[in-house]
Structure formats: C-alpha cells, structure tokens
C-alpha cells in the first residue's frame, strides 16, 4: 500500500505539521496545516487520515536553481536493461493494456526511472499544448532531473550500492506516478519493500525542482530497508510511538544537494533559526533540522548520511547510530555538537559558507535580565539536549579581554524537569572579523565556570554560544508534547561586554525620535522573491526608545506600532505582506501583491531584522527604489516617538 501526502502550492511559504507512522502498526493522525504565501495571506486546514501499514511521508517546497547535472539521453539498450516492478496491490493489472490504470501506453522511461501518467490524459502526452496548462508536465524534463537526483543519491550520497547485486536498483526502475488532479500530491516511498516510488500531481512539476528531489530522496530512504533489511533505514519511530522526523530532515538535505541555495532561501530556514535550541531530532522543526547533516558530512565526508541510514539498526535514533558508527562516546559527541553550533553561528563550512553569508545573525534568542545584571535563558529558547543558543554580544575594542560567568540551572523553576545528575553544558565565543575570518575561543564545559576571550582586532560581530550537553544521551521521542522535552537552563553574567543592544540609560533619559538609513542591493530575479536582509542597529534603537531589546519586542502591537511611511510622509498601518510587512510600488507607496508591486519589506520583531525582496520580473537592472517603514512608541499617553527606517534599494 502506498503512502499518501497532502501539501500546498509551489512557491508558497508554508509549514506542515504531520507525523510519520510505523509501517508495521495501524494508527490515525490529525494533520494541522498552516502556510503563508508571498501575498501575505494565511491559510489553515485540518484533515483526519487513517494510516494503515505505511509510512506517511510529506513533501516540501520546490523550485529555483537548476540542478548541477542533467542526465544524458539514455540509449534504447539502457532503457530495457532494468525491469518494471508490478506492486502486489496492482493485482492482475496488465501494463500492456491501454485501459489499465497504469499502462506502458501512457509512460516514458529513462535509464533508472519510468513515469506512468493518469488515464485522464487520454492519448495526449502530458507536455502537449492540448493539455490545459494546470495539468501540463514536461516528462522529458522530469526524467532528466530525476536522473540527476539519482546520481546524487547513488554516486555521491551512497544511499544504495548498485552494480554489485546488493540492491534492487540493479533489477528494477524507480517508479513515478503522475496524477491528473488539482490537489497537491507529492509523496515518496515505495512498494512491497522492493523498490522506491513516488506519486505526484502536475503542480509539483511546474517546474520540476526541490519538491521532486525531496520525494526521490524519500524513495532512496525507503530503498535502504528494501536492500538491507535487518533494521536498517529508520523504518521505526523513536520512543515507541511511531514518529520519525529524520525522514523529513534528511530528504530536505538530499534535495538541497541539487538546490543548495534553498537551505537558506526556503521557508524552513526561518523555522530553523527559531527552533535551533531544540533537540536535533525534534518533531516540531523536522523540515528545518537539516543543518546537522551538513556538519556530519563536513566532518566525515559527503557519504556520511548514506552510511548512517544504511548502518543504523533498530531501535537506534540517528544520534545513537552516529556515535556507534563513528566510535565516539557521549562526551565526544557533546564536544562535536558544540563545534557544530559554533560553526553554524556563521555557517562556517564549505557547503554553507558562500550561500549563508547573508544569513549570519539570523539565529533568534531570548534572554531575561536578572536584578544582578546576569541573563537567564527564557523557557521558549532554553537549549534541549543537542540544542544550542547563539547570543549576540556588543563588540568591545580589539584586545579587550571579556568574560562570561556561567551557571547551569537544572530543574530551575519554570522549566521542564530533568535528571539533574546528567546535567551538562558546553559554551564559548565566536568572533567574525571584518575580513570574513572566524575566530573561535576555547570550549568551556561543565555546570559552572568562567569563559575568557580576548576580542581580536577587526572584530565586527561577536557571539556567546551555549549547547545542552547532558552526560548521558537520551533520544527525543515524537510525542507532540513539549512539556517533557529535556531542557538545560542556565544564566550568564558578562564582563566588559553585554548582550547586543543592552544599554545603561541615565536616570533622566527620555525617548526621542531617530532614523536609520540602509543602502541595499541585490540581483534582478525573474522567478523568485529574492532579496536581502538588514539587521538594524539595535543599540541605537534601544537608546532612542530607552528600552532594553526584549521589552521592545514585548511591546510590539501594543504601545509600539509598526507602519509603512508613504512617500508624502503619512503613516499607513495596513500591512499587505507577511507579518509586519508591506508591498511597495515604484514610488515607494504601499500597494498589494500584484501588478504594481515592486518590493516587499517584512520586519521580524524578535530578531530586529528587515527582509527585503522583489516581485519577480517587475523590475529591470538599474532600478532604484526608496521605501520607508517605522516603529512608533507611545511611551506615555499622547506622547510618541518615531524610529524611521529608510531603505534605499538598487536592482543589479
């Protein structure tokens, strides 16, 4: 029985909350689906599915860059080299009969794939101009890209060992089933523990992109157990409840081998930097937790993830399998997690460094200042086991020795309770120099201590990094219950620096108006809503409003209001993009998504970052725009101050 999938339209930003169930048990699930599209509207729906003896595997967003490779047209001898499997559920179906649900008369093959298309296409090729555009699919393009995804998964990632008689891929072609329908369908899994397959709707292939790469990734995950059995391939849940988010984490990473920029440009990057404090195998951000894959392959080679899938044995979770396969202890693993966290602070790995350079500083954080001047991590950002915090700091002059007095607080009031005897942390500093060089401090460990660091000359950004590192590792079960997640709270007091933006205002300080001007440029994009982000000068804003940064965030929507500033200087409170965001026309006035839209700007009140992007194809190289937005703070009844953000944008 094949699994089934429900997702939403290509090009939209969306979030899926679902569960993968044990293929050997029967259960039911409720899917809560919420997504945002670039038009700025929010949608939601709930569906109840009965899940019987199958994996529930879901898809992710697609499109943008072309893959690095395209397969060459196969020879006829190659097309016939592999057989076409007939699943048990097909019964007596005759592939040679044009009236069959799936027929060779409505199919096309490449070296390693066969595509069958729906009878509703009748005698037409799905790419024919006679087919309505909503259902039109370029089958040659689908097969060519599928072959490139095959190449990644077999030759580079090593999810299967072919050519030695050890894989069913030496016998059968992977199968793609194209349905003639409007409802989004993108599911990858397989049939009968024999061969991988995927089931898709036309809108997932217009054009073929990372959605199909993701689902073919699932097909290769499925293939691992087909080829090896013996508990390989993570065909089980963690914690005994059937849930396994590692399928989605890995399929994301697999797809990004063909579309590397999407590790940062997809919706899920934003989910990652909001949830990176959680366990690396946590169920909630399962589509977003793909960065640990980059670290493991950075450390052990690009085929490490394939080795992990093939080498895992039930009931291990990925961390347990990773430690066993690499012969390391929990202590060593915790050291690695700190190394990963410190590198991910600036995406300092070859596979991420270039594409991630504009996303440095996006990690969210939440620290509460205590009466003694120290900071305690808030519940909603408290690191779990393997989770981490990235805390930006004010940058002192080069040569300054700074310190952080760290105290672990296991089982502190207001946090999830744990076995305090297992408590542990890792912590230290990361500095980014003006020339792009990274400088890492020594790693500190334990339940309490003082971390020292001499700020290097030319330092432009500085962070304090903390990881949850219990002495005994415990898997994170998928139970949709955050209250039993392991948490490792702490407090830290800084000397000669402070959390970024924190100020020491005088007793008589009064809020005042201020303005910020940023010059932004990015390349013209004809297909995607690409752009850049701007991190505001937080110290300047805090000083103007006489508020510490968390208080600014807390007051958003109440005494602090967000506006667009029209070209005539008037304030417009109506948002037309996502969250605190607006679309602007060429004159810098607010408009809606559509014909007149040129740019959008969306403000993240938690990270103090503006995300600025373009409507694809609505500008030309050399276009210049000025857009304005503002925060208005009513600090006393009828007394207001305004922070105006002027964004000068050039299309290159």
PDB file of N, CA and C in Angstrom, residues 33-105:
ATOM      1  N   UNK A  33      -2.345  21.960   9.256  1.00  0.00           N
ATOM      2  CA  UNK A  33      -1.549  22.558   8.188  1.00  0.00           C
ATOM      3  C   UNK A  33      -1.766  24.063   8.191  1.00  0.00           C
ATOM      4  N   UNK A  34      -0.681  24.804   8.251  1.00  0.00           N
ATOM      5  CA  UNK A  34      -0.743  26.255   8.169  1.00  0.00           C
ATOM      6  C   UNK A  34       0.348  26.718   7.230  1.00  0.00           C
ATOM      7  N   UNK A  35       0.037  27.618   6.321  1.00  0.00           N
ATOM      8  CA  UNK A  35       1.102  28.141   5.475  1.00  0.00           C
ATOM      9  C   UNK A  35       0.819  29.585   5.132  1.00  0.00           C
ATOM     10  N   UNK A  36       1.869  30.244   4.734  1.00  0.00           N
ATOM     11  CA  UNK A  36       1.777  31.624   4.297  1.00  0.00           C
ATOM     12  C   UNK A  36       2.278  31.688   2.870  1.00  0.00           C
ATOM     13  N   UNK A  37       1.587  32.449   2.039  1.00  0.00           N
ATOM     14  CA  UNK A  37       2.151  32.660   0.715  1.00  0.00           C
ATOM     15  C   UNK A  37       2.688  34.074   0.620  1.00  0.00           C
ATOM     16  N   UNK A  38       3.367  34.372  -0.460  1.00  0.00           N
ATOM     17  CA  UNK A  38       4.022  35.661  -0.591  1.00  0.00           C
ATOM     18  C   UNK A  38       3.003  36.794  -0.690  1.00  0.00           C
ATOM     19  N   UNK A  39       1.741  36.464  -0.943  1.00  0.00           N
ATOM     20  CA  UNK A  39       0.748  37.519  -0.987  1.00  0.00           C
ATOM     21  C   UNK A  39       0.438  38.041   0.414  1.00  0.00           C
ATOM     22  N   UNK A  40       0.877  37.322   1.417  1.00  0.00           N
ATOM     23  CA  UNK A  40       0.684  37.801   2.768  1.00  0.00           C
ATOM     24  C   UNK A  40      -0.552  37.267   3.439  1.00  0.00           C
ATOM     25  N   UNK A  41      -1.241  36.307   2.812  1.00  0.00           N
ATOM     26  CA  UNK A  41      -2.428  35.749   3.417  1.00  0.00           C
ATOM     27  C   UNK A  41      -2.110  34.451   4.128  1.00  0.00           C
ATOM     28  N   UNK A  42      -2.925  34.129   5.133  1.00  0.00           N
ATOM     29  CA  UNK A  42      -2.711  32.934   5.939  1.00  0.00           C
ATOM     30  C   UNK A  42      -3.849  31.964   5.683  1.00  0.00           C
ATOM     31  N   UNK A  43      -3.493  30.707   5.570  1.00  0.00           N
ATOM     32  CA  UNK A  43      -4.480  29.676   5.321  1.00  0.00           C
ATOM     33  C   UNK A  43      -4.324  28.576   6.354  1.00  0.00           C
ATOM     34  N   UNK A  44      -5.361  27.828   6.609  1.00  0.00           N
ATOM     35  CA  UNK A  44      -5.249  26.702   7.535  1.00  0.00           C
ATOM     36  C   UNK A  44      -6.281  25.654   7.223  1.00  0.00           C
ATOM     37  N   UNK A  45      -5.988  24.411   7.537  1.00  0.00           N
ATOM     38  CA  UNK A  45      -6.965  23.345   7.380  1.00  0.00           C
ATOM     39  C   UNK A  45      -6.574  22.173   8.244  1.00  0.00           C
ATOM     40  N   UNK A  46      -7.533  21.331   8.536  1.00  0.00           N
ATOM     41  CA  UNK A  46      -7.299  20.125   9.324  1.00  0.00           C
ATOM     42  C   UNK A  46      -7.886  18.938   8.593  1.00  0.00           C
ATOM     43  N   UNK A  47      -7.169  17.845   8.584  1.00  0.00           N
ATOM     44  CA  UNK A  47      -7.668  16.631   7.959  1.00  0.00           C
ATOM     45  C   UNK A  47      -7.359  15.455   8.850  1.00  0.00           C
ATOM     46  N   UNK A  48      -8.251  14.501   8.872  1.00  0.00           N
ATOM     47  CA  UNK A  48      -8.036  13.278   9.632  1.00  0.00           C
ATOM     48  C   UNK A  48      -7.805  12.142   8.661  1.00  0.00           C
ATOM     49  N   UNK A  49      -6.651  11.502   8.763  1.00  0.00           N
ATOM     50  CA  UNK A  49      -6.293  10.400   7.881  1.00  0.00           C
ATOM     51  C   UNK A  49      -6.188   9.125   8.682  1.00  0.00           C
ATOM     52  N   UNK A  50      -6.633   8.039   8.131  1.00  0.00           N
ATOM     53  CA  UNK A  50      -6.336   6.725   8.706  1.00  0.00           C
ATOM     54  C   UNK A  50      -5.088   6.205   8.042  1.00  0.00           C
ATOM     55  N   UNK A  51      -4.154   5.782   8.826  1.00  0.00           N
ATOM     56  CA  UNK A  51      -2.863   5.340   8.314  1.00  0.00           C
ATOM     57  C   UNK A  51      -2.714   3.863   8.609  1.00  0.00           C
ATOM     58  N   UNK A  52      -2.655   3.022   7.578  1.00  0.00           N
ATOM     59  CA  UNK A  52      -2.592   1.583   7.763  1.00  0.00           C
ATOM     60  C   UNK A  52      -1.360   1.014   7.095  1.00  0.00           C
ATOM     61  N   UNK A  53      -0.450   0.461   7.886  1.00  0.00           N
ATOM     62  CA  UNK A  53       0.726  -0.259   7.397  1.00  0.00           C
ATOM     63  C   UNK A  53       1.507   0.503   6.362  1.00  0.00           C
ATOM     64  N   UNK A  54       1.758   1.779   6.603  1.00  0.00           N
ATOM     65  CA  UNK A  54       2.514   2.570   5.627  1.00  0.00           C
ATOM     66  C   UNK A  54       3.237   3.692   6.319  1.00  0.00           C
ATOM     67  N   UNK A  55       4.239   4.239   5.619  1.00  0.00           N
ATOM     68  CA  UNK A  55       4.914   5.435   6.101  1.00  0.00           C
ATOM     69  C   UNK A  55       4.162   6.631   5.569  1.00  0.00           C
ATOM     70  N   UNK A  56       3.966   7.623   6.415  1.00  0.00           N
ATOM     71  CA  UNK A  56       3.379   8.861   5.946  1.00  0.00           C
ATOM     72  C   UNK A  56       4.531   9.825   5.699  1.00  0.00           C
ATOM     73  N   UNK A  57       4.777  10.083   4.462  1.00  0.00           N
ATOM     74  CA  UNK A  57       5.930  10.894   4.070  1.00  0.00           C
ATOM     75  C   UNK A  57       5.423  12.130   3.345  1.00  0.00           C
ATOM     76  N   UNK A  58       5.883  13.279   3.733  1.00  0.00           N
ATOM     77  CA  UNK A  58       5.362  14.517   3.183  1.00  0.00           C
ATOM     78  C   UNK A  58       6.422  15.295   2.422  1.00  0.00           C
ATOM     79  N   UNK A  59       5.913  16.209   1.563  1.00  0.00           N
ATOM     80  CA  UNK A  59       6.797  16.931   0.666  1.00  0.00           C
ATOM     81  C   UNK A  59       7.119  18.316   1.187  1.00  0.00           C
ATOM     82  N   UNK A  60       8.074  18.966   0.507  1.00  0.00           N
ATOM     83  CA  UNK A  60       8.447  20.325   0.864  1.00  0.00           C
ATOM     84  C   UNK A  60       8.372  21.214  -0.362  1.00  0.00           C
ATOM     85  N   UNK A  61       8.697  22.467  -0.169  1.00  0.00           N
ATOM     86  CA  UNK A  61       8.598  23.424  -1.256  1.00  0.00           C
ATOM     87  C   UNK A  61       9.621  23.141  -2.331  1.00  0.00           C
ATOM     88  N   UNK A  62       9.378  23.672  -3.526  1.00  0.00           N
ATOM     89  CA  UNK A  62      10.303  23.415  -4.611  1.00  0.00           C
ATOM     90  C   UNK A  62      10.540  24.673  -5.405  1.00  0.00           C
ATOM     91  N   UNK A  63      11.400  24.556  -6.337  1.00  0.00           N
ATOM     92  CA  UNK A  63      11.743  25.427  -7.446  1.00  0.00           C
ATOM     93  C   UNK A  63      13.084  26.079  -7.317  1.00  0.00           C
ATOM     94  N   UNK A  64      13.290  27.129  -8.104  1.00  0.00           N
ATOM     95  CA  UNK A  64      14.509  27.928  -8.174  1.00  0.00           C
ATOM     96  C   UNK A  64      15.603  27.283  -9.001  1.00  0.00           C
ATOM     97  N   UNK A  65      16.844  27.155  -8.437  1.00  0.00           N
ATOM     98  CA  UNK A  65      18.016  26.844  -9.250  1.00  0.00           C
ATOM     99  C   UNK A  65      17.896  25.502  -9.963  1.00  0.00           C
ATOM    100  N   UNK A  66      18.514  25.422 -11.133  1.00  0.00           N
ATOM    101  CA  UNK A  66      18.601  24.142 -11.814  1.00  0.00           C
ATOM    102  C   UNK A  66      19.612  23.260 -11.117  1.00  0.00           C
ATOM    103  N   UNK A  67      19.429  21.933 -11.189  1.00  0.00           N
ATOM    104  CA  UNK A  67      20.420  21.057 -10.579  1.00  0.00           C
ATOM    105  C   UNK A  67      21.770  21.191 -11.261  1.00  0.00           C
ATOM    106  N   UNK A  68      22.778  20.718 -10.554  1.00  0.00           N
ATOM    107  CA  UNK A  68      24.136  20.839 -11.079  1.00  0.00           C
ATOM    108  C   UNK A  68      24.331  19.997 -12.328  1.00  0.00           C
ATOM    109  N   UNK A  69      23.605  18.860 -12.406  1.00  0.00           N
ATOM    110  CA  UNK A  69      23.813  17.951 -13.521  1.00  0.00           C
ATOM    111  C   UNK A  69      22.481  17.567 -14.149  1.00  0.00           C
ATOM    112  N   UNK A  70      22.483  17.287 -15.419  1.00  0.00           N
ATOM    113  CA  UNK A  70      21.342  16.688 -16.094  1.00  0.00           C
ATOM    114  C   UNK A  70      21.819  15.400 -16.746  1.00  0.00           C
ATOM    115  N   UNK A  71      20.976  14.386 -16.692  1.00  0.00           N
ATOM    116  CA  UNK A  71      21.361  13.109 -17.282  1.00  0.00           C
ATOM    117  C   UNK A  71      21.288  13.195 -18.799  1.00  0.00           C
ATOM    118  N   UNK A  72      22.188  12.511 -19.457  1.00  0.00           N
ATOM    119  CA  UNK A  72      22.137  12.454 -20.908  1.00  0.00           C
ATOM    120  C   UNK A  72      21.031  11.501 -21.332  1.00  0.00           C
ATOM    121  N   UNK A  73      20.567  11.652 -22.556  1.00  0.00           N
ATOM    122  CA  UNK A  73      19.500  10.794 -23.052  1.00  0.00           C
ATOM    123  C   UNK A  73      19.971   9.346 -23.114  1.00  0.00           C
ATOM    124  N   UNK A  74      19.254   8.430 -22.456  1.00  0.00           N
ATOM    125  CA  UNK A  74      19.703   7.039 -22.431  1.00  0.00           C
ATOM    126  C   UNK A  74      19.526   6.352 -23.777  1.00  0.00           C
ATOM    127  N   UNK A  75      20.355   5.366 -24.014  1.00  0.00           N
ATOM    128  CA  UNK A  75      20.225   4.563 -25.216  1.00  0.00           C
ATOM    129  C   UNK A  75      19.088   3.563 -25.042  1.00  0.00           C
ATOM    130  N   UNK A  76      18.549   3.037 -26.149  1.00  0.00           N
ATOM    131  CA  UNK A  76      17.451   2.078 -26.065  1.00  0.00           C
ATOM    132  C   UNK A  76      17.848   0.844 -25.273  1.00  0.00           C
ATOM    133  N   UNK A  77      19.119   0.424 -25.426  1.00  0.00           N
ATOM    134  CA  UNK A  77      19.572  -0.757 -24.687  1.00  0.00           C
ATOM    135  C   UNK A  77      19.550  -0.493 -23.189  1.00  0.00           C
ATOM    136  N   UNK A  78      19.859   0.756 -22.811  1.00  0.00           N
ATOM    137  CA  UNK A  78      19.845   1.106 -21.397  1.00  0.00           C
ATOM    138  C   UNK A  78      18.419   1.144 -20.865  1.00  0.00           C
ATOM    139  N   UNK A  79      17.486   1.619 -21.705  1.00  0.00           N
ATOM    140  CA  UNK A  79      16.101   1.698 -21.272  1.00  0.00           C
ATOM    141  C   UNK A  79      15.548   0.326 -20.926  1.00  0.00           C
ATOM    142  N   UNK A  80      15.988  -0.677 -21.611  1.00  0.00           N
ATOM    143  CA  UNK A  80      15.463  -2.024 -21.405  1.00  0.00           C
ATOM    144  C   UNK A  80      16.257  -2.818 -20.386  1.00  0.00           C
ATOM    145  N   UNK A  81      17.336  -2.247 -19.871  1.00  0.00           N
ATOM    146  CA  UNK A  81      18.231  -3.012 -19.003  1.00  0.00           C
ATOM    147  C   UNK A  81      17.590  -3.387 -17.682  1.00  0.00           C
ATOM    148  N   UNK A  82      16.723  -2.545 -17.145  1.00  0.00           N
ATOM    149  CA  UNK A  82      16.070  -2.800 -15.871  1.00  0.00           C
ATOM    150  C   UNK A  82      14.595  -3.119 -16.088  1.00  0.00           C
ATOM    151  N   UNK A  83      14.052  -3.934 -15.213  1.00  0.00           N
ATOM    152  CA  UNK A  83      12.649  -4.330 -15.313  1.00  0.00           C
ATOM    153  C   UNK A  83      11.748  -3.310 -14.622  1.00  0.00           C
ATOM    154  N   UNK A  84      10.470  -3.422 -14.906  1.00  0.00           N
ATOM    155  CA  UNK A  84       9.462  -2.594 -14.256  1.00  0.00           C
ATOM    156  C   UNK A  84       8.707  -3.470 -13.267  1.00  0.00           C
ATOM    157  N   UNK A  85       8.762  -3.103 -12.016  1.00  0.00           N
ATOM    158  CA  UNK A  85       8.122  -3.894 -10.961  1.00  0.00           C
ATOM    159  C   UNK A  85       6.606  -3.675 -10.989  1.00  0.00           C
ATOM    160  N   UNK A  86       5.853  -4.744 -10.712  1.00  0.00           N
ATOM    161  CA  UNK A  86       4.406  -4.610 -10.579  1.00  0.00           C
ATOM    162  C   UNK A  86       4.033  -4.842  -9.119  1.00  0.00           C
ATOM    163  N   UNK A  87       3.601  -3.807  -8.408  1.00  0.00           N
ATOM    164  CA  UNK A  87       3.281  -3.935  -6.987  1.00  0.00           C
ATOM    165  C   UNK A  87       2.162  -4.936  -6.736  1.00  0.00           C
ATOM    166  N   UNK A  88       2.188  -5.525  -5.561  1.00  0.00           N
ATOM    167  CA  UNK A  88       1.172  -6.512  -5.191  1.00  0.00           C
ATOM    168  C   UNK A  88      -0.230  -5.943  -5.290  1.00  0.00           C
ATOM    169  N   UNK A  89      -0.401  -4.681  -4.918  1.00  0.00           N
ATOM    170  CA  UNK A  89      -1.743  -4.108  -4.916  1.00  0.00           C
ATOM    171  C   UNK A  89      -2.296  -3.915  -6.329  1.00  0.00           C
ATOM    172  N   UNK A  90      -1.439  -4.013  -7.346  1.00  0.00           N
ATOM    173  CA  UNK A  90      -1.916  -3.886  -8.717  1.00  0.00           C
ATOM    174  C   UNK A  90      -2.597  -5.159  -9.210  1.00  0.00           C
ATOM    175  N   UNK A  91      -2.432  -6.250  -8.486  1.00  0.00           N
ATOM    176  CA  UNK A  91      -3.100  -7.497  -8.832  1.00  0.00           C
ATOM    177  C   UNK A  91      -2.788  -7.958 -10.243  1.00  0.00           C
ATOM    178  N   UNK A  92      -3.840  -8.143 -11.033  1.00  0.00           N
ATOM    179  CA  UNK A  92      -3.686  -8.635 -12.405  1.00  0.00           C
ATOM    180  C   UNK A  92      -3.577  -7.512 -13.436  1.00  0.00           C
ATOM    181  N   UNK A  93      -3.288  -6.326 -12.999  1.00  0.00           N
ATOM    182  CA  UNK A  93      -3.171  -5.205 -13.931  1.00  0.00           C
ATOM    183  C   UNK A  93      -2.161  -5.529 -15.035  1.00  0.00           C
ATOM    184  N   UNK A  94      -2.558  -5.254 -16.267  1.00  0.00           N
ATOM    185  CA  UNK A  94      -1.708  -5.511 -17.430  1.00  0.00           C
ATOM    186  C   UNK A  94      -1.131  -4.188 -17.918  1.00  0.00           C
ATOM    187  N   UNK A  95       0.181  -4.010 -17.748  1.00  0.00           N
ATOM    188  CA  UNK A  95       0.821  -2.775 -18.184  1.00  0.00           C
ATOM    189  C   UNK A  95       0.684  -2.563 -19.693  1.00  0.00           C
ATOM    190  N   UNK A  96       0.478  -3.641 -20.440  1.00  0.00           N
ATOM    191  CA  UNK A  96       0.394  -3.531 -21.898  1.00  0.00           C
ATOM    192  C   UNK A  96      -0.994  -3.145 -22.384  1.00  0.00           C
ATOM    193  N   UNK A  97      -1.956  -3.113 -21.470  1.00  0.00           N
ATOM    194  CA  UNK A  97      -3.339  -2.797 -21.820  1.00  0.00           C
ATOM    195  C   UNK A  97      -3.576  -1.306 -21.619  1.00  0.00           C
ATOM    196  N   UNK A  98      -3.959  -0.612 -22.663  1.00  0.00           N
ATOM    197  CA  UNK A  98      -4.147   0.836 -22.573  1.00  0.00           C
ATOM    198  C   UNK A  98      -5.295   1.220 -21.660  1.00  0.00           C
ATOM    199  N   UNK A  99      -6.179   0.266 -21.337  1.00  0.00           N
ATOM    200  CA  UNK A  99      -7.291   0.571 -20.442  1.00  0.00           C
ATOM    201  C   UNK A  99      -6.927   0.380 -18.975  1.00  0.00           C
ATOM    202  N   UNK A 100      -5.742  -0.134 -18.707  1.00  0.00           N
ATOM    203  CA  UNK A 100      -5.313  -0.311 -17.322  1.00  0.00           C
ATOM    204  C   UNK A 100      -5.090   1.049 -16.659  1.00  0.00           C
ATOM    205  N   UNK A 101      -5.199   1.065 -15.344  1.00  0.00           N
ATOM    206  CA  UNK A 101      -4.958   2.307 -14.606  1.00  0.00           C
ATOM    207  C   UNK A 101      -3.588   2.872 -14.941  1.00  0.00           C
ATOM    208  N   UNK A 102      -2.594   1.986 -14.983  1.00  0.00           N
ATOM    209  CA  UNK A 102      -1.238   2.382 -15.370  1.00  0.00           C
ATOM    210  C   UNK A 102      -0.801   1.494 -16.525  1.00  0.00           C
ATOM    211  N   UNK A 103      -0.424   2.129 -17.615  1.00  0.00           N
ATOM    212  CA  UNK A 103      -0.139   1.391 -18.845  1.00  0.00           C
ATOM    213  C   UNK A 103       1.135   1.898 -19.505  1.00  0.00           C
ATOM    214  N   UNK A 104       1.857   0.958 -20.145  1.00  0.00           N
ATOM    215  CA  UNK A 104       3.021   1.357 -20.929  1.00  0.00           C
ATOM    216  C   UNK A 104       2.634   2.330 -22.043  1.00  0.00           C
ATOM    217  N   UNK A 105       1.366   2.305 -22.450  1.00  0.00           N
ATOM    218  CA  UNK A 105       0.903   3.212 -23.497  1.00  0.00           C
ATOM    219  C   UNK A 105       0.929   4.662 -23.016  1.00  0.00           C
TER     220      UNK A 105
END
